[in-house]
Amino acid sequence: MTRIIGIMLILSLDALCLDYLNETELGQTARGGNSETLSINLQQKSTFIVGNEKNILKGSYVYAKSGEVLIVRNWSASTRIDHTTQKKLDLFLGVDVNGNKFTGFKERFDIDLGAKHYFTKPIDNEDKNLFYIELGLRYSKENRVVHDSGFNDEI
């Protein structure tokens, strides 16, 4: 049942969208020798346009360990809507949630609000010969990671 709903959602988005782009990346690196390392990288970006709105959904996950020690683990999920108000002016609203305890925070929540002015507007939604400037505000909230003397993490 879940697969049917998912397929119907994709088909309905395809029918509504004037343009739909999707980029998916999966990478894995494994090395042996004196030090064994393993890294995994997942990324997803979907862009679809409905009327005057360009919707962007992104997600990523990176994991790496050396031997049995975890050295990298971060993730990110975001969405952004660009609404065209005039021929060369867009307003945008974006939400981003990400986490990376190795850089000092467990998770961070960002809200972006602003405007984008195009000097050269893309033709048929292609990014070729695109030149623009953005001005925006960002509100951030973080849950910081604090290490105690025993190297235990506290939020």
Short mmCIF file of C-alpha atoms in Angstrom, two decimals:
data_model
loop_
_atom_site.label_atom_id
_atom_site.label_comp_id
_atom_site.label_asym_id
_atom_site.label_seq_id
_atom_site.Cartn_x
_atom_site.Cartn_y
_atom_site.Cartn_z
CA MET A 1 0.00 0.00 0.00
CA THR A 2 2.84 2.41 0.86
CA ARG A 3 4.51 1.77 -2.50
CA ILE A 4 1.26 2.48 -4.36
CA ILE A 5 0.83 5.79 -2.51
CA GLY A 6 4.46 6.70 -3.24
CA ILE A 7 4.07 5.91 -6.95
CA MET A 8 0.83 7.90 -7.11
CA LEU A 9 2.53 10.86 -5.43
CA ILE A 10 5.40 10.79 -7.93
CA LEU A 11 2.98 10.51 -10.87
CA SER A 12 0.84 13.36 -9.54
CA LEU A 13 3.92 15.57 -9.09
CA ASP A 14 5.01 14.68 -12.61
CA ALA A 15 1.60 15.67 -13.98
CA LEU A 16 1.54 19.00 -12.09
CA CYS A 17 5.13 20.09 -12.70
CA LEU A 18 6.29 22.00 -15.70
CA ASP A 19 9.84 20.92 -14.97
CA TYR A 20 11.30 18.26 -12.68
CA LEU A 21 14.98 17.59 -12.02
CA ASN A 22 16.47 14.92 -9.78
CA GLU A 23 20.06 14.27 -8.73
CA THR A 24 21.03 11.28 -6.60
CA GLU A 25 24.54 10.35 -5.50
CA LEU A 26 25.83 7.33 -3.62
CA GLY A 27 29.52 6.88 -2.91
CA GLN A 28 31.55 4.43 -0.89
CA THR A 29 35.28 4.33 -0.28
CA ALA A 30 37.06 1.50 1.50
CA ARG A 31 40.83 1.39 2.03
CA GLY A 32 43.03 -1.24 3.62
CA GLY A 33 46.65 -1.43 4.63
CA ASN A 34 48.20 0.13 7.72
CA SER A 35 44.95 1.92 8.51
CA GLU A 36 41.56 0.75 7.35
CA THR A 37 39.03 3.43 6.48
CA LEU A 38 35.45 3.31 5.29
CA SER A 39 33.35 6.23 4.11
CA ILE A 40 29.81 6.42 2.76
CA ASN A 41 28.28 9.48 1.11
CA LEU A 42 24.58 9.82 0.15
CA GLN A 43 23.08 12.92 -1.48
CA GLN A 44 19.69 13.71 -2.98
CA LYS A 45 18.38 16.87 -4.66
CA SER A 46 14.96 17.21 -6.27
CA THR A 47 13.73 20.36 -7.98
CA PHE A 48 10.25 20.85 -9.37
CA ILE A 49 8.42 23.89 -10.68
CA VAL A 50 4.69 24.45 -10.28
CA GLY A 51 3.37 27.74 -11.65
CA ASN A 52 5.48 30.60 -10.26
CA GLU A 53 7.14 28.47 -7.58
CA LYS A 54 10.39 26.55 -7.74
CA ASN A 55 10.61 23.92 -4.98
CA ILE A 56 13.93 22.37 -3.97
CA LEU A 57 14.26 19.39 -1.63
CA LYS A 58 17.74 18.27 -0.52
CA GLY A 59 19.15 15.64 1.77
CA SER A 60 22.61 14.26 2.55
CA TYR A 61 24.34 11.83 4.87
CA VAL A 62 28.09 11.26 5.36
CA TYR A 63 29.57 8.49 7.51
CA ALA A 64 33.25 7.58 7.94
CA LYS A 65 35.31 5.52 10.33
CA SER A 66 38.97 4.67 10.66
CA GLY A 67 39.45 1.22 12.12
CA GLU A 68 36.74 1.04 14.77
CA VAL A 69 36.72 4.79 15.48
CA LEU A 70 33.91 6.92 14.07
CA ILE A 71 35.47 10.06 12.55
CA VAL A 72 32.61 11.62 10.53
CA ARG A 73 28.84 11.43 10.76
CA ASN A 74 26.76 14.32 9.56
CA TRP A 75 23.39 14.72 7.92
CA SER A 76 21.25 17.42 6.39
CA ALA A 77 17.66 17.83 5.15
CA SER A 78 16.36 21.03 3.61
CA THR A 79 13.58 22.51 1.54
CA ARG A 80 13.36 25.84 -0.23
CA ILE A 81 10.62 27.61 -2.18
CA ASP A 82 11.41 30.40 -4.65
CA HIS A 83 8.32 32.38 -5.67
CA THR A 84 8.57 34.55 -8.79
CA THR A 85 6.88 37.90 -8.18
CA GLN A 86 8.23 39.85 -11.16
CA LYS A 87 10.23 39.01 -14.26
CA LYS A 88 13.59 39.41 -12.50
CA LEU A 89 12.65 39.15 -8.80
CA ASP A 90 12.03 36.07 -6.65
CA LEU A 91 11.20 35.77 -2.95
CA PHE A 92 12.47 32.70 -1.12
CA LEU A 93 11.77 30.79 2.06
CA GLY A 94 13.97 27.90 3.15
CA VAL A 95 14.18 25.50 6.07
CA ASP A 96 17.30 23.45 6.84
CA VAL A 97 17.88 20.89 9.59
CA ASN A 98 21.35 19.35 9.95
CA GLY A 99 23.55 17.62 12.47
CA ASN A 100 27.26 17.08 13.02
CA LYS A 101 28.36 16.46 16.60
CA PHE A 102 32.05 16.54 15.59
CA THR A 103 31.77 20.26 14.83
CA GLY A 104 30.09 21.05 18.14
CA PHE A 105 26.36 20.63 17.63
CA LYS A 106 23.97 17.70 17.66
CA GLU A 107 21.43 19.40 15.40
CA ARG A 108 20.88 22.85 13.97
CA PHE A 109 17.66 24.35 12.65
CA ASP A 110 17.85 27.23 10.12
CA ILE A 111 15.12 29.36 8.56
CA ASP A 112 16.03 31.56 5.57
CA LEU A 113 13.91 34.39 4.17
CA GLY A 114 14.93 36.77 1.41
CA ALA A 115 14.87 37.97 -2.17
CA LYS A 116 16.75 37.08 -5.34
CA HIS A 117 17.34 39.57 -8.20
CA TYR A 118 18.27 38.16 -11.61
CA PHE A 119 20.58 40.11 -13.88
CA THR A 120 20.16 37.38 -16.52
CA LYS A 121 17.08 35.19 -16.12
CA PRO A 122 17.38 31.56 -17.26
CA ILE A 123 15.51 30.48 -20.38
CA ASP A 124 13.31 27.38 -19.97
CA ASN A 125 14.53 26.96 -16.35
CA GLU A 126 18.07 26.05 -17.38
CA ASP A 127 20.95 27.28 -15.23
CA LYS A 128 23.09 28.29 -18.22
CA ASN A 129 24.20 31.93 -18.34
CA LEU A 130 22.58 32.60 -14.99
CA PHE A 131 23.67 35.65 -12.96
CA TYR A 132 21.83 36.80 -9.83
CA ILE A 133 22.27 38.25 -6.34
CA GLU A 134 20.49 37.16 -3.15
CA LEU A 135 19.83 39.08 0.02
CA GLY A 136 18.34 37.27 2.98
CA LEU A 137 18.03 36.75 6.70
CA ARG A 138 18.76 33.54 8.60
CA TYR A 139 17.47 32.45 11.99
CA SER A 140 19.48 29.58 13.55
CA LYS A 141 18.97 27.48 16.62
CA GLU A 142 21.55 24.88 17.71
CA ASN A 143 21.67 22.08 20.24
CA ARG A 144 25.34 22.23 21.19
CA VAL A 145 27.46 19.24 22.18
CA VAL A 146 29.57 19.75 25.33
CA HIS A 147 32.39 17.33 26.13
CA ASP A 148 33.11 16.68 29.79
CA SER A 149 36.51 15.62 31.19
CA GLY A 150 35.70 11.94 30.52
CA PHE A 151 35.00 12.72 26.83
CA ASN A 152 31.31 11.94 27.28
CA ASP A 153 28.94 14.00 25.18
CA GLU A 154 26.18 16.07 26.74
CA ILE A 155 23.51 18.02 24.91
#
